[in-house]
């Protein structure tokens, strides 16, 4: 009954749960064992060029953008974990031509700097 099956589960995890479960999702993704979940979407949403200025929900969050939301959500990850995420996203960019532009934007706008300790 969940929207799109369990493919949306990552979006409902708390920040701590995402940090805990993400490694399993990344490994399953690399093994091509995920049927619906899309870690790439959850690691890039809001961190691309479009998300930088797009407001989340102005009536509830005011001027908060998806980019700010993503930065907050991923701030719990260590630098080493961010490096693993960068390696995963770079690999996915090679394999997924459709997602490649969004992945590269998210890497440029957030993940690469975060993996460098920024």
CSV table of N, CA and C in Angstrom, one decimal:
chain,number,residue,atom,x,y,z
A,1,UNK,N,0.8,-1.2,0.0
A,1,UNK,CA,0.0,0.0,0.0
A,1,UNK,C,0.8,1.3,0.0
A,2,UNK,N,2.1,1.1,0.3
A,2,UNK,CA,3.0,2.3,0.2
A,2,UNK,C,3.1,2.8,-1.2
A,3,UNK,N,3.3,4.1,-1.3
A,3,UNK,CA,3.5,4.7,-2.7
A,3,UNK,C,4.7,4.0,-3.4
A,4,UNK,N,4.5,3.5,-4.5
A,4,UNK,CA,5.6,2.8,-5.3
A,4,UNK,C,6.2,1.7,-4.5
A,5,UNK,N,5.4,1.0,-3.7
A,5,UNK,CA,5.9,-0.2,-3.0
A,5,UNK,C,6.8,0.3,-1.9
A,6,UNK,N,7.9,-0.3,-1.7
A,6,UNK,CA,8.8,0.1,-0.6
A,6,UNK,C,9.9,0.9,-1.2
A,7,UNK,N,9.8,1.3,-2.5
A,7,UNK,CA,10.8,2.1,-3.1
A,7,UNK,C,11.0,3.5,-2.5
A,8,UNK,N,10.0,4.0,-1.7
A,8,UNK,CA,10.1,5.3,-1.1
A,8,UNK,C,10.6,5.2,0.3
A,9,UNK,N,10.9,4.0,0.8
A,9,UNK,CA,11.3,3.9,2.2
A,9,UNK,C,12.4,4.8,2.7
A,10,UNK,N,13.5,4.9,1.9
A,10,UNK,CA,14.6,5.8,2.3
A,10,UNK,C,14.2,7.2,2.6
A,11,UNK,N,13.1,7.7,1.9
A,11,UNK,CA,12.7,9.0,2.2
A,11,UNK,C,12.0,9.2,3.5
A,12,UNK,N,11.6,8.1,4.1
A,12,UNK,CA,10.9,8.2,5.4
A,12,UNK,C,11.7,7.8,6.6
A,13,UNK,N,13.0,7.4,6.3
A,13,UNK,CA,13.9,7.1,7.4
A,13,UNK,C,14.3,8.4,8.2
A,14,UNK,N,14.5,8.3,9.5
A,14,UNK,CA,15.1,9.4,10.2
A,14,UNK,C,16.5,9.5,9.7
A,15,UNK,N,17.1,10.7,10.0
A,15,UNK,CA,18.5,10.9,9.6
A,15,UNK,C,19.4,9.8,10.1
A,16,UNK,N,19.2,9.4,11.3
A,16,UNK,CA,20.0,8.3,12.0
A,16,UNK,C,19.7,7.0,11.3
A,17,UNK,N,18.5,6.7,11.0
A,17,UNK,CA,18.2,5.4,10.3
A,17,UNK,C,18.8,5.4,8.9
A,18,UNK,N,18.7,6.5,8.2
A,18,UNK,CA,19.3,6.5,6.9
A,18,UNK,C,20.8,6.3,7.0
A,19,UNK,N,21.5,6.9,7.9
A,19,UNK,CA,22.9,6.6,8.1
A,19,UNK,C,23.2,5.2,8.4
A,20,UNK,N,22.4,4.5,9.2
A,20,UNK,CA,22.6,3.1,9.6
A,20,UNK,C,22.3,2.2,8.4
A,21,UNK,N,21.2,2.4,7.7
A,21,UNK,CA,20.8,1.5,6.6
A,21,UNK,C,21.4,1.7,5.2
A,22,UNK,N,21.8,2.9,5.0
A,22,UNK,CA,22.3,3.3,3.7
A,22,UNK,C,23.4,2.3,3.1
A,23,UNK,N,24.4,1.9,3.9
A,23,UNK,CA,25.4,1.0,3.4
A,23,UNK,C,24.8,-0.3,2.8
A,24,UNK,N,23.8,-0.8,3.4
A,24,UNK,CA,23.1,-2.0,2.9
A,24,UNK,C,22.4,-1.7,1.6
A,25,UNK,N,21.8,-0.6,1.5
A,25,UNK,CA,21.1,-0.2,0.2
A,25,UNK,C,22.2,0.0,-0.9
A,26,UNK,N,23.3,0.7,-0.6
A,26,UNK,CA,24.3,0.9,-1.6
A,26,UNK,C,24.9,-0.4,-2.1
A,27,UNK,N,25.2,-1.4,-1.2
A,27,UNK,CA,25.7,-2.7,-1.6
A,27,UNK,C,24.7,-3.4,-2.4
A,28,UNK,N,23.4,-3.4,-2.0
A,28,UNK,CA,22.3,-4.0,-2.8
A,28,UNK,C,22.2,-3.4,-4.2
A,29,UNK,N,22.4,-2.1,-4.2
A,29,UNK,CA,22.3,-1.4,-5.5
A,29,UNK,C,23.4,-1.9,-6.4
A,30,UNK,N,24.6,-1.9,-5.9
A,30,UNK,CA,25.8,-2.4,-6.7
A,30,UNK,C,25.7,-3.8,-7.1
A,31,UNK,N,25.0,-4.6,-6.4
A,31,UNK,CA,24.7,-6.0,-6.7
A,31,UNK,C,23.5,-6.2,-7.6
A,32,UNK,N,22.9,-5.0,-8.0
A,32,UNK,CA,21.7,-5.0,-8.8
A,32,UNK,C,20.5,-5.8,-8.1
A,33,UNK,N,20.4,-5.7,-6.8
A,33,UNK,CA,19.5,-6.5,-6.1
A,33,UNK,C,18.3,-5.7,-5.6
A,34,UNK,N,18.2,-4.4,-5.9
A,34,UNK,CA,17.1,-3.6,-5.5
A,34,UNK,C,16.0,-3.6,-6.6
A,35,UNK,N,14.8,-3.8,-6.2
A,35,UNK,CA,13.7,-3.9,-7.2
A,35,UNK,C,13.1,-2.5,-7.4
A,36,UNK,N,13.0,-1.7,-6.3
A,36,UNK,CA,12.3,-0.4,-6.4
A,36,UNK,C,13.1,0.7,-5.8
A,37,UNK,N,13.8,0.5,-4.7
A,37,UNK,CA,14.5,1.6,-4.0
A,37,UNK,C,15.6,2.2,-4.9
A,38,UNK,N,15.7,3.5,-4.9
A,38,UNK,CA,16.7,4.2,-5.7
A,38,UNK,C,17.6,5.1,-4.8
A,39,UNK,N,18.7,4.5,-4.3
A,39,UNK,CA,19.6,5.3,-3.5
A,39,UNK,C,20.1,6.6,-4.2
A,40,UNK,N,20.3,6.5,-5.5
A,40,UNK,CA,20.8,7.7,-6.2
A,40,UNK,C,19.8,8.8,-6.1
A,41,UNK,N,18.6,8.6,-6.2
A,41,UNK,CA,17.6,9.7,-6.1
A,41,UNK,C,17.7,10.3,-4.7
A,42,UNK,N,17.8,9.5,-3.7
A,42,UNK,CA,17.8,10.0,-2.3
A,42,UNK,C,19.1,10.7,-2.0
A,43,UNK,N,20.2,10.4,-2.6
A,43,UNK,CA,21.5,11.0,-2.4
A,43,UNK,C,21.7,12.3,-3.3
A,44,UNK,N,20.8,12.5,-4.2
A,44,UNK,CA,21.0,13.6,-5.1
A,44,UNK,C,19.8,14.6,-5.1
A,45,UNK,N,18.7,14.2,-4.6
A,45,UNK,CA,17.5,15.0,-4.6
A,45,UNK,C,17.7,16.3,-3.8
A,46,UNK,N,17.5,17.4,-4.5
A,46,UNK,CA,17.7,18.7,-3.8
A,46,UNK,C,19.1,19.2,-3.9
A,47,UNK,N,20.1,18.4,-4.2
A,47,UNK,CA,21.5,18.8,-4.3
A,47,UNK,C,21.9,19.1,-5.7
A,48,UNK,N,21.0,19.0,-6.6
A,48,UNK,CA,21.3,19.4,-8.0
A,48,UNK,C,21.0,20.9,-8.2
A,49,UNK,N,21.2,21.4,-9.4
A,49,UNK,CA,21.1,22.8,-9.6
A,49,UNK,C,19.7,23.3,-9.4
A,50,UNK,N,18.7,22.5,-9.8
A,50,UNK,CA,17.3,22.8,-9.6
A,50,UNK,C,16.9,22.9,-8.1
A,51,UNK,N,17.4,22.1,-7.3
A,51,UNK,CA,17.1,22.0,-5.9
A,51,UNK,C,17.7,23.2,-5.1
A,52,UNK,N,18.7,23.8,-5.6
A,52,UNK,CA,19.4,24.9,-4.9
A,52,UNK,C,18.4,26.0,-4.5
A,53,UNK,N,17.5,26.4,-5.4
A,53,UNK,CA,16.6,27.5,-5.2
A,53,UNK,C,15.1,27.1,-5.0
A,54,UNK,N,14.8,25.8,-5.1
A,54,UNK,CA,13.4,25.4,-5.0
A,54,UNK,C,13.1,25.2,-3.5
A,55,UNK,N,12.0,25.9,-3.1
A,55,UNK,CA,11.6,25.8,-1.7
A,55,UNK,C,10.8,24.5,-1.4
A,56,UNK,N,11.1,24.0,-0.2
A,56,UNK,CA,10.5,22.7,0.2
A,56,UNK,C,9.0,22.8,0.3
A,57,UNK,N,8.5,23.6,1.2
A,57,UNK,CA,7.1,23.8,1.5
A,57,UNK,C,7.0,25.2,2.1
A,58,UNK,N,6.8,26.2,1.4
A,58,UNK,CA,6.9,27.6,1.9
A,58,UNK,C,5.9,27.8,3.1
A,59,UNK,N,4.7,27.2,3.0
A,59,UNK,CA,3.8,27.4,4.1
A,59,UNK,C,4.2,26.9,5.4
A,60,UNK,N,5.0,25.8,5.4
A,60,UNK,CA,5.5,25.2,6.6
A,60,UNK,C,6.9,25.6,7.0
A,61,UNK,N,7.8,25.6,5.9
A,61,UNK,CA,9.2,25.9,6.2
A,61,UNK,C,9.8,27.2,5.7
A,62,UNK,N,8.9,28.1,5.3
A,62,UNK,CA,9.4,29.4,4.9
A,62,UNK,C,10.2,29.3,3.6
A,63,UNK,N,11.4,29.9,3.7
A,63,UNK,CA,12.3,29.9,2.6
A,63,UNK,C,13.3,28.8,2.5
A,64,UNK,N,13.1,27.7,3.3
A,64,UNK,CA,14.0,26.6,3.3
A,64,UNK,C,14.0,25.9,1.9
A,65,UNK,N,15.1,25.7,1.3
A,65,UNK,CA,15.2,25.0,0.0
A,65,UNK,C,15.5,23.6,0.1
A,66,UNK,N,15.3,22.8,-0.9
A,66,UNK,CA,15.6,21.4,-0.9
A,66,UNK,C,17.1,21.2,-0.7
A,67,UNK,N,17.9,22.1,-1.2
A,67,UNK,CA,19.4,22.1,-1.0
A,67,UNK,C,19.7,22.1,0.5
A,68,UNK,N,19.1,23.1,1.2
A,68,UNK,CA,19.3,23.2,2.6
A,68,UNK,C,18.8,22.0,3.4
A,69,UNK,N,17.7,21.5,2.9
A,69,UNK,CA,17.2,20.2,3.5
A,69,UNK,C,18.1,19.1,3.4
A,70,UNK,N,18.7,18.9,2.2
A,70,UNK,CA,19.7,17.9,1.9
A,70,UNK,C,20.9,18.0,2.7
A,71,UNK,N,21.4,19.2,2.8
A,71,UNK,CA,22.6,19.5,3.6
A,71,UNK,C,22.4,19.1,5.0
A,72,UNK,N,21.2,19.5,5.5
A,72,UNK,CA,20.9,19.1,6.9
A,72,UNK,C,20.8,17.6,7.1
A,73,UNK,N,20.1,17.0,6.2
A,73,UNK,CA,19.9,15.5,6.3
A,73,UNK,C,21.2,14.7,6.3
A,74,UNK,N,22.1,15.2,5.5
A,74,UNK,CA,23.4,14.5,5.3
A,74,UNK,C,24.5,15.0,6.2
A,75,UNK,N,24.2,15.9,7.1
A,75,UNK,CA,25.3,16.5,7.9
A,75,UNK,C,25.7,15.4,9.0
A,76,UNK,N,24.9,14.5,9.2
A,76,UNK,CA,25.1,13.4,10.2
A,76,UNK,C,26.2,12.4,9.7
A,77,UNK,N,26.4,12.4,8.4
A,77,UNK,CA,27.4,11.5,7.9
A,77,UNK,C,28.9,12.0,8.1
A,78,UNK,N,29.8,11.1,8.4
A,78,UNK,CA,31.2,11.4,8.6
A,78,UNK,C,31.8,11.7,7.2
A,79,UNK,N,33.0,12.3,7.3
A,79,UNK,CA,33.7,12.5,6.1
A,79,UNK,C,34.0,11.2,5.3
A,80,UNK,N,34.4,10.2,6.1
A,80,UNK,CA,34.7,8.9,5.4
A,80,UNK,C,33.4,8.3,4.8
A,81,UNK,N,32.3,8.4,5.4
A,81,UNK,CA,31.0,8.0,4.8
A,81,UNK,C,30.7,8.8,3.6
A,82,UNK,N,31.0,10.1,3.6
A,82,UNK,CA,30.7,10.9,2.4
A,82,UNK,C,31.6,10.5,1.3
A,83,UNK,N,32.9,10.0,1.6
A,83,UNK,CA,33.8,9.5,0.5
A,83,UNK,C,33.2,8.3,-0.1
A,84,UNK,N,32.6,7.4,0.7
A,84,UNK,CA,32.0,6.2,0.1
A,84,UNK,C,30.8,6.6,-0.8
A,85,UNK,N,30.0,7.5,-0.3
A,85,UNK,CA,28.9,8.0,-1.1
A,85,UNK,C,29.4,8.6,-2.4
A,86,UNK,N,30.4,9.4,-2.4
A,86,UNK,CA,31.0,9.9,-3.6
A,86,UNK,C,31.4,8.8,-4.6
A,87,UNK,N,32.1,7.8,-4.1
A,87,UNK,CA,32.6,6.7,-4.9
A,87,UNK,C,31.4,6.0,-5.5
A,88,UNK,N,30.3,5.8,-4.7
A,88,UNK,CA,29.1,5.1,-5.2
A,88,UNK,C,28.5,6.0,-6.3
A,89,UNK,N,28.3,7.3,-6.1
A,89,UNK,CA,27.7,8.1,-7.1
A,89,UNK,C,28.5,8.2,-8.3
A,90,UNK,N,29.8,8.3,-8.2
A,90,UNK,CA,30.7,8.3,-9.4
A,90,UNK,C,30.5,7.0,-10.2
A,91,UNK,N,30.4,5.9,-9.6
A,91,UNK,CA,30.1,4.6,-10.3
A,91,UNK,C,28.8,4.7,-10.9
A,92,UNK,N,27.7,5.1,-10.3
A,92,UNK,CA,26.4,5.2,-10.8
A,92,UNK,C,26.3,6.2,-12.0
A,93,UNK,N,27.1,7.2,-11.9
A,93,UNK,CA,27.2,8.2,-13.1
A,93,UNK,C,27.7,7.5,-14.3
A,94,UNK,N,28.7,6.6,-14.1
A,94,UNK,CA,29.2,5.9,-15.3
A,94,UNK,C,28.2,4.9,-15.9
A,95,UNK,N,27.3,4.3,-15.0
A,95,UNK,CA,26.4,3.3,-15.5
A,95,UNK,C,25.0,3.8,-15.9
A,96,UNK,N,24.6,5.0,-15.4
A,96,UNK,CA,23.3,5.5,-15.6
A,96,UNK,C,23.3,6.8,-16.3
A,97,UNK,N,23.2,6.7,-17.7
A,97,UNK,CA,23.3,8.0,-18.5
A,97,UNK,C,22.1,8.9,-18.2
A,98,UNK,N,21.0,8.4,-17.8
A,98,UNK,CA,19.8,9.2,-17.5
A,98,UNK,C,20.1,10.1,-16.2
A,99,UNK,N,20.6,9.4,-15.2
A,99,UNK,CA,20.8,10.1,-13.9
A,99,UNK,C,22.2,10.9,-13.9
A,100,UNK,N,23.0,10.7,-14.9
A,100,UNK,CA,24.4,11.2,-14.9
A,100,UNK,C,24.4,12.8,-14.6
A,101,UNK,N,23.6,13.6,-15.3
A,101,UNK,CA,23.6,15.0,-15.1
A,101,UNK,C,23.3,15.4,-13.6
A,102,UNK,N,22.3,14.8,-13.1
A,102,UNK,CA,21.9,15.1,-11.7
A,102,UNK,C,22.9,14.6,-10.7
A,103,UNK,N,23.5,13.5,-11.0
A,103,UNK,CA,24.6,13.0,-10.1
A,103,UNK,C,25.8,13.9,-10.1
A,104,UNK,N,26.2,14.3,-11.3
A,104,UNK,CA,27.3,15.2,-11.4
A,104,UNK,C,27.0,16.6,-10.7
A,105,UNK,N,25.8,17.1,-10.8
A,105,UNK,CA,25.5,18.3,-10.2
A,105,UNK,C,25.5,18.2,-8.7
A,106,UNK,N,25.0,17.1,-8.1
A,106,UNK,CA,25.0,16.8,-6.7
A,106,UNK,C,26.4,16.6,-6.2
A,107,UNK,N,27.3,16.0,-7.0
A,107,UNK,CA,28.7,15.9,-6.6
A,107,UNK,C,29.4,17.2,-6.6
A,108,UNK,N,29.1,18.0,-7.6
A,108,UNK,CA,29.7,19.3,-7.6
A,108,UNK,C,29.2,20.3,-6.6
A,109,UNK,N,27.9,20.2,-6.4
A,109,UNK,CA,27.2,21.2,-5.4
A,109,UNK,C,27.4,20.8,-4.0
A,110,UNK,N,27.6,19.5,-3.7
A,110,UNK,CA,27.6,19.1,-2.3
A,110,UNK,C,28.6,18.0,-1.9
A,111,UNK,N,28.5,16.9,-2.5
A,111,UNK,CA,29.2,15.7,-2.1
A,111,UNK,C,30.7,15.7,-2.2
A,112,UNK,N,31.2,16.3,-3.2
A,112,UNK,CA,32.7,16.3,-3.4
A,112,UNK,C,33.3,17.1,-2.3
A,113,UNK,N,32.7,18.3,-2.0
A,113,UNK,CA,33.3,19.1,-0.9
A,113,UNK,C,33.1,18.5,0.4
A,114,UNK,N,32.0,17.8,0.6
A,114,UNK,CA,31.7,17.1,1.9
A,114,UNK,C,32.7,16.0,2.1
A,115,UNK,N,33.0,15.3,1.0
A,115,UNK,CA,34.0,14.2,1.1
A,115,UNK,C,35.4,14.7,1.4
A,116,UNK,N,35.6,15.9,1.0
A,116,UNK,CA,37.0,16.5,1.2
A,116,UNK,C,37.1,17.1,2.7
A,117,UNK,N,36.0,16.9,3.4
A,117,UNK,CA,36.1,17.4,4.8
A,117,UNK,C,35.4,18.7,5.0
A,118,UNK,N,34.8,19.2,3.9
A,118,UNK,CA,34.1,20.6,4.0
A,118,UNK,C,32.7,20.5,4.5
